[in-house]
XYZ file of C-alpha atoms in Angstrom:
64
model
C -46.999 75.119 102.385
C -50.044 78.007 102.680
C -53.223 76.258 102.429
C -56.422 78.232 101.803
C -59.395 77.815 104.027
C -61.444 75.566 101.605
C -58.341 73.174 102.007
C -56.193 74.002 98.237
C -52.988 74.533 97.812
C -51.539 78.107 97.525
C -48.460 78.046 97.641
C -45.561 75.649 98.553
C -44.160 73.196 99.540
C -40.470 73.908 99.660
C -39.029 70.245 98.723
C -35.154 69.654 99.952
C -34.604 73.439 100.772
C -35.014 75.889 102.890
C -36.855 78.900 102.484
C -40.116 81.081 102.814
C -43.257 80.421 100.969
C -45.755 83.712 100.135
C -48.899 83.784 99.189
C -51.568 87.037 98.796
C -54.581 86.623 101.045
C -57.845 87.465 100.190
C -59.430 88.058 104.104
C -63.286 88.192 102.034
C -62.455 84.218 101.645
C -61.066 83.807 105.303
C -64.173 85.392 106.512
C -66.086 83.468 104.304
C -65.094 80.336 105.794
C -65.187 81.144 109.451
C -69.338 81.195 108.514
C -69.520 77.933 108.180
C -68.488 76.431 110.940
C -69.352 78.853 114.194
C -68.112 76.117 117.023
C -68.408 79.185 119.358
C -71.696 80.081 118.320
C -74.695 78.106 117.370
C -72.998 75.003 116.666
C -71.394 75.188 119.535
C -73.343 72.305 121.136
C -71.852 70.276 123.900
C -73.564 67.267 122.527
C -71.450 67.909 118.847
C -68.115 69.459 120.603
C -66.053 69.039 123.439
C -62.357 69.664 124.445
C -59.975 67.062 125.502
C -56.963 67.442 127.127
C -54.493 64.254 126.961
C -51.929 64.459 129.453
C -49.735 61.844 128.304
C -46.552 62.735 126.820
C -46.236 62.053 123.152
C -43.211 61.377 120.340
C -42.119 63.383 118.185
C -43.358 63.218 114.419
C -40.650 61.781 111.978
C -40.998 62.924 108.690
C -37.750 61.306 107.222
């Protein structure tokens, strides 16, 4: 499944086969959305972000 930055659909999925899904990109969008959300930048703010690290060992996701 290719999903576009605003969160639709482009392409996909691939039900019950195997395969590989295309989709043209339009980098104006990508770039687009990247502006709205600058977690690097000015919103960036350790009192709105922070990175966790969870050391714990997980399971696997079953999708069947």
């Amino acid at each position: 499944m290719i999903v576009n930055p605003r969160g639709g659909i482009v392409a996909g999925p691939l039900h019950e086969q195997h395969g590989i899904v295309y989709a043209d990109c339009d980098p104006a969008v990508s770039s687009a959305a990247k502006r709205t959300l600058d977690v690097a930048g000015h919103y960036g703010r350790p009192d709105l972000f922070r990175l966790e690290v969870k050391r714990e060992a997980l399971a696997p996701v079953d999708f069947g």
